[in-house]
Coordinates of C-alpha atoms in Angstrom, one line a residue:
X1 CA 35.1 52.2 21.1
X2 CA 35.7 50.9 24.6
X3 CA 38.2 48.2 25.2
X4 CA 37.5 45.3 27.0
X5 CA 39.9 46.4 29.8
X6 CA 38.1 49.3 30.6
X7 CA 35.0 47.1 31.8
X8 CA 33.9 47.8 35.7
X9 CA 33.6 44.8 37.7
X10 CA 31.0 42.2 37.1
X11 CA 27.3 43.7 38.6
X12 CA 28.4 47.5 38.2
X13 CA 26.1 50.3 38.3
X14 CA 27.3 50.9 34.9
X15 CA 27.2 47.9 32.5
X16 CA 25.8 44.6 32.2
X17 CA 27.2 41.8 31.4
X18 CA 26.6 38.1 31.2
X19 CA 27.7 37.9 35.0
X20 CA 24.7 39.8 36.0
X21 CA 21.9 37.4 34.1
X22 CA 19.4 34.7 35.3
X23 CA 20.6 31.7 35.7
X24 CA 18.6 29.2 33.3
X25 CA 17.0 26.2 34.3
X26 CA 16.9 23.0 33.2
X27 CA 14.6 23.1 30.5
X28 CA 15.9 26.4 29.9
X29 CA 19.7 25.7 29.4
X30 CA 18.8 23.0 26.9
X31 CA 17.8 26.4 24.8
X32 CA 20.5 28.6 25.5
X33 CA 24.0 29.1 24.4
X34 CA 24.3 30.0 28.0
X35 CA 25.7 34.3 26.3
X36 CA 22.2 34.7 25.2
X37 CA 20.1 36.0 27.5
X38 CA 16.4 35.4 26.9
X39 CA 15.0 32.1 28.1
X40 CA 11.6 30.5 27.3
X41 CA 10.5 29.7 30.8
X42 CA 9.7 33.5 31.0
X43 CA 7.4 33.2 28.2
X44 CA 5.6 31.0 30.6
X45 CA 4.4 33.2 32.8
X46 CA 2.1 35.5 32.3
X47 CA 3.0 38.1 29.4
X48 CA 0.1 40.7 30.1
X49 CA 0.7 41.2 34.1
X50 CA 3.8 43.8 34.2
X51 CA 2.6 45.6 36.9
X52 CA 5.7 44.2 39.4
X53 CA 8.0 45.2 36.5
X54 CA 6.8 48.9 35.9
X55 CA 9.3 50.4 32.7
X56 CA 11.9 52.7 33.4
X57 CA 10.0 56.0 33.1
X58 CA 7.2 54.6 34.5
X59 CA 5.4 57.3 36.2
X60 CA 3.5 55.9 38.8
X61 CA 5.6 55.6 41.5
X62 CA 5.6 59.0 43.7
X63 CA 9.4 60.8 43.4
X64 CA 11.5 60.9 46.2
X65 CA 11.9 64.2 48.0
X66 CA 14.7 66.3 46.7
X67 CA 18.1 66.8 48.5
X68 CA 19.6 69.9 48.4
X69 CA 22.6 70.1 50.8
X70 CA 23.2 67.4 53.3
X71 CA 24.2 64.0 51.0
X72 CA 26.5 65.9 48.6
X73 CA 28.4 67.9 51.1
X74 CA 29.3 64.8 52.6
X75 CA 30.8 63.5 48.9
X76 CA 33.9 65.9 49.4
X77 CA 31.5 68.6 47.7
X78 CA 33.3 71.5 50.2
X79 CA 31.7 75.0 50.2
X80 CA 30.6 74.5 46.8
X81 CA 28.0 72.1 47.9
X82 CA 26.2 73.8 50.5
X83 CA 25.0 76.5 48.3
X84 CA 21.4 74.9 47.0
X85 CA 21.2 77.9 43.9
X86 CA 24.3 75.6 42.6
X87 CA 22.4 72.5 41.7
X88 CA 21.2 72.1 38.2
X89 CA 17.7 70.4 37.9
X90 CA 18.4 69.0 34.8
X91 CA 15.0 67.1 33.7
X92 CA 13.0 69.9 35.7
X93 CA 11.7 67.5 38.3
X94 CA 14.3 67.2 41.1
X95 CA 15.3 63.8 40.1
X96 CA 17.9 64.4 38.6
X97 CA 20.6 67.3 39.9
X98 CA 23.9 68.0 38.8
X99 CA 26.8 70.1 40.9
X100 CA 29.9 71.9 39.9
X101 CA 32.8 71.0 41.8
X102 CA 35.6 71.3 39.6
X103 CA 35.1 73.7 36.6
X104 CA 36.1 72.4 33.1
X105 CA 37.7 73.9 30.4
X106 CA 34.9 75.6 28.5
X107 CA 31.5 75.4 27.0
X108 CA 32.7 74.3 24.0
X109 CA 34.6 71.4 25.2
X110 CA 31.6 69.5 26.1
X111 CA 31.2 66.0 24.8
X112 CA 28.4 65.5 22.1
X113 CA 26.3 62.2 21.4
X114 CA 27.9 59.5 19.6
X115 CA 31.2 60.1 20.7
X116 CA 32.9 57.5 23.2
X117 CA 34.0 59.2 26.4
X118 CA 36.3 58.4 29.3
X119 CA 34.9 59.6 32.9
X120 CA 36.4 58.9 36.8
X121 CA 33.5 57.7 38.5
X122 CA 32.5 57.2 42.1
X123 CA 29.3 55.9 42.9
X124 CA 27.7 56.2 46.4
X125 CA 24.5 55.6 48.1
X126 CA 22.8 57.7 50.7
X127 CA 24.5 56.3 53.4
X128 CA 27.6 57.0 51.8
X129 CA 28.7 53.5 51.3
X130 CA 30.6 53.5 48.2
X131 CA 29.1 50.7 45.6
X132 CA 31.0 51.8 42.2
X133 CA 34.9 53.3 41.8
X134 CA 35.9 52.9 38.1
X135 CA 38.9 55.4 37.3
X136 CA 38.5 55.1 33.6
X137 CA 35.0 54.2 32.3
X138 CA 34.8 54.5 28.6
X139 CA 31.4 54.1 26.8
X140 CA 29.3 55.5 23.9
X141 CA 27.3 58.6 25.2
X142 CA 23.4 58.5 24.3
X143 CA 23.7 54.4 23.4
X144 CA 22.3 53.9 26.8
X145 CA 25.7 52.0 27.2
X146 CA 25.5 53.2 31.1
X147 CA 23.2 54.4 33.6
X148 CA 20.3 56.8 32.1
X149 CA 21.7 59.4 35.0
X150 CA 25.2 59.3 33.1
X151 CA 24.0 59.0 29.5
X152 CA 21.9 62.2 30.5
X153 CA 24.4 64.3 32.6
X154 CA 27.9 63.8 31.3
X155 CA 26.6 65.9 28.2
X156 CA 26.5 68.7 30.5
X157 CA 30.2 68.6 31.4
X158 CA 33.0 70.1 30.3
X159 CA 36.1 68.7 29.8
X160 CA 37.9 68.2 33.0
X161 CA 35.4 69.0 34.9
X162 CA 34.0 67.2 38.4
X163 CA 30.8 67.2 39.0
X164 CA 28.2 65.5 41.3
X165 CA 25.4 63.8 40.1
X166 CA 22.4 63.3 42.8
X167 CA 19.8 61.1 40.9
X168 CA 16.8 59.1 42.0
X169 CA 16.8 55.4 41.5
X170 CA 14.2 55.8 38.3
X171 CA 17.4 56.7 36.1
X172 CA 19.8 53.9 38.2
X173 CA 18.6 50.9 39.4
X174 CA 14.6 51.5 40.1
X175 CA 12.6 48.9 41.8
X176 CA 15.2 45.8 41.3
X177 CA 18.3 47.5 42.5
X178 CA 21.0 45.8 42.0
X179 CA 22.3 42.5 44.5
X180 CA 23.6 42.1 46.6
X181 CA 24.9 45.7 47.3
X182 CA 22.5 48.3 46.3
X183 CA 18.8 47.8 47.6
X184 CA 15.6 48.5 45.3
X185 CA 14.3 51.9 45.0
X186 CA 17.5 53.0 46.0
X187 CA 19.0 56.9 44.7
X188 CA 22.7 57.1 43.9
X189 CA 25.5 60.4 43.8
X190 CA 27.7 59.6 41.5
X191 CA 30.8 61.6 41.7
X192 CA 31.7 62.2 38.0
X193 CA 35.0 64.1 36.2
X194 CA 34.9 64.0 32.2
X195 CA 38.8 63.0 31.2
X196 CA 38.3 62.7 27.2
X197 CA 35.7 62.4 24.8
X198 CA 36.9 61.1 20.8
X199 CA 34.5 60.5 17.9
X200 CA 33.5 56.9 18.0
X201 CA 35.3 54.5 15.4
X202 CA 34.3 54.2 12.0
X203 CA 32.1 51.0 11.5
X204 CA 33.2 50.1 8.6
X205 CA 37.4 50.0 9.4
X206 CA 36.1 47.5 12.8
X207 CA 38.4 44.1 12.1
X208 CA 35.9 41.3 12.3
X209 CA 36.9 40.8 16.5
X210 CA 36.0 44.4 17.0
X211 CA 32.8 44.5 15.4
X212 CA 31.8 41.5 17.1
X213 CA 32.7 42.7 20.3
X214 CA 30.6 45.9 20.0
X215 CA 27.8 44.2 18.9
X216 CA 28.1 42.1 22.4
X217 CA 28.8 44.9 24.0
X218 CA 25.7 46.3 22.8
X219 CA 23.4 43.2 23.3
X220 CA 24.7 42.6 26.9
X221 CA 23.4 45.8 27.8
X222 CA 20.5 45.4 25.9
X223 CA 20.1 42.6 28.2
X224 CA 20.5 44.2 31.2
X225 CA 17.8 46.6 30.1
X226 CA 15.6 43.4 29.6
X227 CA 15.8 42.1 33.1
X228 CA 15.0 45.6 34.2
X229 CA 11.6 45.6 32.5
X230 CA 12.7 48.5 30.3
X231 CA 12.0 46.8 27.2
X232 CA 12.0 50.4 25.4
X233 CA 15.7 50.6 26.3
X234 CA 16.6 47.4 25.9
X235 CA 14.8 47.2 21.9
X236 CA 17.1 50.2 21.5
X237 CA 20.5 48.4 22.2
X238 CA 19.8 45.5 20.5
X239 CA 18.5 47.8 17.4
X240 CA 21.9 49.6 17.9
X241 CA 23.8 45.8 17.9
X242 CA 22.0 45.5 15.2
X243 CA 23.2 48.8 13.3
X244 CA 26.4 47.7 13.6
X245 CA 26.3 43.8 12.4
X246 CA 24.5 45.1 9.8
X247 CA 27.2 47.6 8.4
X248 CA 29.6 47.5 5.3
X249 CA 32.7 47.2 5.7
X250 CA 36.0 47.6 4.1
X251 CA 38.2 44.5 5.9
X252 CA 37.6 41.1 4.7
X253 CA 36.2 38.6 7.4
X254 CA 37.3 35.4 8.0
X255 CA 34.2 32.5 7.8
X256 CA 34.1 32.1 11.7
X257 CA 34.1 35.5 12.0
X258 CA 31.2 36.2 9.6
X259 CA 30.0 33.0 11.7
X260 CA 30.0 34.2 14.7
X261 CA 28.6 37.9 13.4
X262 CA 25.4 35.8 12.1
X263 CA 25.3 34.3 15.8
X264 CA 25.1 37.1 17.1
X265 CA 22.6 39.2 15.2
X266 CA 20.2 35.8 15.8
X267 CA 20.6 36.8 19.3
X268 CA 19.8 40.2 19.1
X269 CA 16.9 39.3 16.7
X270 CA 15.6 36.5 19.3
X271 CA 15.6 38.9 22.2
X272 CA 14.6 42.1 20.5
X273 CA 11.1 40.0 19.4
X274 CA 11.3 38.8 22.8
X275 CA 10.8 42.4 24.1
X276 CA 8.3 43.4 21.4
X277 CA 6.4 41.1 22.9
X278 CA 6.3 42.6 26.2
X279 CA 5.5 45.7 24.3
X280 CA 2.2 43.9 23.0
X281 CA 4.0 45.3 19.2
X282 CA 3.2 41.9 17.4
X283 CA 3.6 43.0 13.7
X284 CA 7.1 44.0 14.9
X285 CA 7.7 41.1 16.5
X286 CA 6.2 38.6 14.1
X287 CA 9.1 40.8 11.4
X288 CA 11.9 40.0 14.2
X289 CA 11.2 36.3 14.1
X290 CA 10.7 35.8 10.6
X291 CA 14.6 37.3 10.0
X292 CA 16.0 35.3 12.7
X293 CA 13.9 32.1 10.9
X294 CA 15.7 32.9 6.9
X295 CA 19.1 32.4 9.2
X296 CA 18.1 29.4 10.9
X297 CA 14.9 27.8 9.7
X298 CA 15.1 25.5 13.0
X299 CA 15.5 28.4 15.8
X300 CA 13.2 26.9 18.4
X301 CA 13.2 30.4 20.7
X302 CA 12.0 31.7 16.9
X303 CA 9.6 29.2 16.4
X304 CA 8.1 29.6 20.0
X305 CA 8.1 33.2 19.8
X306 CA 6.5 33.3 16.3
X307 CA 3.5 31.3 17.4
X308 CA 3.2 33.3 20.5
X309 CA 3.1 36.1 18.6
X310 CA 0.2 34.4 16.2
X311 CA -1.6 33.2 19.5
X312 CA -1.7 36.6 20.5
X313 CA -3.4 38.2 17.3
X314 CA -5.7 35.0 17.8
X315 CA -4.5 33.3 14.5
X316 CA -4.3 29.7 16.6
X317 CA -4.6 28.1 13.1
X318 CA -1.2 29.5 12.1
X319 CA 0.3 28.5 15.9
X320 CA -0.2 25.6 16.1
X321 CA 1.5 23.8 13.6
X322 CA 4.9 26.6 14.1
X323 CA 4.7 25.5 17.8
X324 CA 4.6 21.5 16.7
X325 CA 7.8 21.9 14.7
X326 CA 9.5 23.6 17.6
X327 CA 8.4 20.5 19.5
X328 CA 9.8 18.3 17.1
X329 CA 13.0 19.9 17.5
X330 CA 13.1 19.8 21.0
X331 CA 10.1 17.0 22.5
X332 CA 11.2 17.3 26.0
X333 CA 10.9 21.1 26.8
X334 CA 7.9 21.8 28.9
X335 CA 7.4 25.0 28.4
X336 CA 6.6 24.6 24.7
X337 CA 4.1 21.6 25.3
X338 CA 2.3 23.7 27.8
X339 CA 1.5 26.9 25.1
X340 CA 1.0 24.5 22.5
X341 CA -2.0 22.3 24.5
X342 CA -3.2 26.1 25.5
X343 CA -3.6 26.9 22.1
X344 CA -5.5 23.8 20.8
X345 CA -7.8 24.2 23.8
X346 CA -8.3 28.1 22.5
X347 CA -8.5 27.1 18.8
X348 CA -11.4 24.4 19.6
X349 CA -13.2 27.1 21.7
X350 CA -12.6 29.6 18.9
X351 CA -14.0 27.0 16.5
X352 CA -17.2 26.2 18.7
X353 CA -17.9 30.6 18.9
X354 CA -17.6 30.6 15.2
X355 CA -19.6 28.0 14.5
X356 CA -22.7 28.8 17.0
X357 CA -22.6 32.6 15.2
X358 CA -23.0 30.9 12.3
X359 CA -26.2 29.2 13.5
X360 CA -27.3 32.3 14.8
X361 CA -26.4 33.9 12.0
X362 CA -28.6 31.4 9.5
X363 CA -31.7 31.6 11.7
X364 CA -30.4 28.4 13.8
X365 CA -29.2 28.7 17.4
X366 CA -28.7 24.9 18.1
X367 CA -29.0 21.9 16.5
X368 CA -32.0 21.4 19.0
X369 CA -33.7 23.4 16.7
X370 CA -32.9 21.2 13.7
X371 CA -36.8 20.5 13.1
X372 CA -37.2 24.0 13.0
X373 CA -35.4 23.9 9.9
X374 CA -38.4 21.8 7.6
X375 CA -40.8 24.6 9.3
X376 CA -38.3 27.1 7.8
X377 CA -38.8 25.4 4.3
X378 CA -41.7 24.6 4.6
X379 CA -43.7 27.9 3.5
X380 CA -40.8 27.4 0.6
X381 CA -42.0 23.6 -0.5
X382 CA -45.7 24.1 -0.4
X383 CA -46.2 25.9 -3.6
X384 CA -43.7 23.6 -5.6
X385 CA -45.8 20.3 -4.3
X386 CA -49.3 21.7 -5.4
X387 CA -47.4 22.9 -8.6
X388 CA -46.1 19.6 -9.3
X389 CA -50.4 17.5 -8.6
X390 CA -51.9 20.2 -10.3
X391 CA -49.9 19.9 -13.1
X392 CA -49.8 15.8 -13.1
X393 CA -54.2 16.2 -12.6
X394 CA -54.0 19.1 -15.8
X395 CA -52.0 16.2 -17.8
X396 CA -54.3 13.5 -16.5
X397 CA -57.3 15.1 -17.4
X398 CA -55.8 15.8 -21.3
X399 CA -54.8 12.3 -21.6
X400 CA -58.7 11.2 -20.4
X401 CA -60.0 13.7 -22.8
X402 CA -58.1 12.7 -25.7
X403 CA -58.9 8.8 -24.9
X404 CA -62.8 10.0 -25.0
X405 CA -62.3 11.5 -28.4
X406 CA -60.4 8.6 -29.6
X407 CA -63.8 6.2 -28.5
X408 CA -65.9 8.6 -30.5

């Protein structure tokens, strides 16, 4: 497990941290702890339109042209970089390419997923201006604790060995980049050398503080992924946060440490919905909400999430009256009296569809046509009239005949 020392500065290519989130507004802040992350104003805008934030392996944006020789050469690559047959393509597409400069120690001595390893790392851009020096990263490999490029290349090394790393910005920092020093779209090198690799701890010996600060460790990045609009990523940290808050354990917990373990997993639980959502996976998210809801019956981001959810699958019935308790909890937040009149505007429409299929359904289109309705019956009560005088002249007509008798 990585220590908290071992953290790159606040904004790095490599982590993220509460230093590189929004800031929350007004409304906002009065629903954040100010760690979490996810804030309800962006449930305001409009959930449907991700096109500005395309997901990570998003296709659609053409590749950048590969580089062969002239921007690792100038990374201190030597001879060993100007030899293009060196390079290994390692997703097959040219964007992402890893170079030998330093041999390891062996096949054998490569690192394998799960285990937390310890890499130098330099990161550059293509101008060569130097954006990332860490001389002893540490982080789990295939958690997506770090750059996809890493997670997916430092498998490849062996130990001890240096090796450049030419990736396009699809595997770094894509279409956001990362302010103020490296610009959107923008490919990195990353100048890499594996220095150990150790089986990751055992969950269940963590102290209470440790297990906590994995967890964090996982949701920040989780987070991060968020803000990048790769909600697949980011439902897979805050899954793996939740792995771990969820494990046994053999060390007793103090109360403010199981505390602050249940604060946490709410967290995780609010955000992870949060990117369902984006992911239009509503039975998923609707499940998220409900957990975080058995904790804390009064979560508003729970409450407002749950009826979004429900608004979504068209059940405004159901919304409605989950988004009026959040608004009890909290009468001034905006954002939540916006959805809320949304939905009672759809439920009424719903209810006016519904009722005109009805009509249409029972032969009546409008209520226009409500003297259409006796013409409907009317073939109906004919018969049952004439039933009812010819039966009252049949009785009339026994009555007079038994009177004549009677005279006789």
């Amino acid at each position: 497990m990585a220590s908290s020392g071992e953290e790159p500065r606040s904004g790095s290519p490599v982590r993220a941290g509460t230093g590189t989130e929004p800031s929350a507004t007004a409304d906002a802040a009065q629903l954040d702890t100010g760690e979490d992350f996810e804030v309800l104003e962006e449930e305001e805008e409009d959930d449907d339109d991700l096109s500005e934030l395309p997901p990570l392996e998003d296709v659609g944006r053409p590749p950048a042209p590969p580089r062969e020789d002239p921007q690792p050469s100038e990374q201190g690559g030597g001879e060993a970089a100007e030899d293009p047959q060196e390079w290994l393509d390692v997703l097959g597409s040219g964007l992402l390419k890893k170079k030998t400069l330093v041999p390891g120690q062996g096949v054998d001595t490569r690192p394998c997923k799960g285990q937390d390893v310890t890499i130098r790392l330099k990161a550059t851009l293509e101008d060569g201006s130097v954006v990332e020096e860490n001389p002893a990263l540490t982080f789990t490999l295939g958690d997506c604790d770090v750059l996809q490029a890493l997670d997916l290349c430092v498998q490849l090394l062996e130990m001890r060995e240096t090796a450049l790393i030419v990736s396009d910005a699809k595997y770094c920092y894509g279409a956001q980049g990362r302010s103020p020093d490296i610009p959107p779209n923008a490919a990195l090198t990353l100048e890499v050398e594996l220095l150990a690799a150790r089986d990751a701890p055992d969950l269940e010996l963590l102290s209470g503080k440790e297990k906590i600060e994995l967890a964090n460790r996982k949701r920040e990045r989780g987070n991060f992924f968020y803000q990048q609009a790769d909600y697949v990523l980011a439902i897979n940290s805050y899954d793996i946060a939740l792995k771990i808050i969820g494990s046994s354990s053999k060390v007793d917990f103090s109360p403010d440490e199981e505390a602050e373990l249940l604060d946490v997993k709410v967290k995780c639980l609010n955000n992870l919905a949060a990117s369902q959502l984006k992911l239009d996976h509503y039975e998923a998210a609707l499940k998220s909400c409900n957990l975080v809801l058995e904790h804390q019956p009064g979560n508003i981001k729970a409450l407002f999430r749950k009826g979004k959810v429900l608004a979504q699958q068209g059940e405004y019935r159901e919304a409605i009256p989950i988004l009026k308790a959040a608004l009890k909890l909290e009468p001034s937040n905006k954002t939540i009296h916006a959805e809320l009149s949304k939905l009672v505007k759809k439920h009424a429409d719903q209810k006016n569809v519904e009722t005109e299929m009805y009509r249409k359904m029972l032969g009546n289109p409008s209520a226009a046509s409500a003297p259409g309705k006796c013409k409907d019956k009317l073939p109906w009560s004919i018969p049952w009239k004439w039933l009812f005088g010819a039966t009252a002249i049949a009785l009339g007509g026994v009555a007079l005949s038994v009177v004549i008798a009677a005279r006789n």
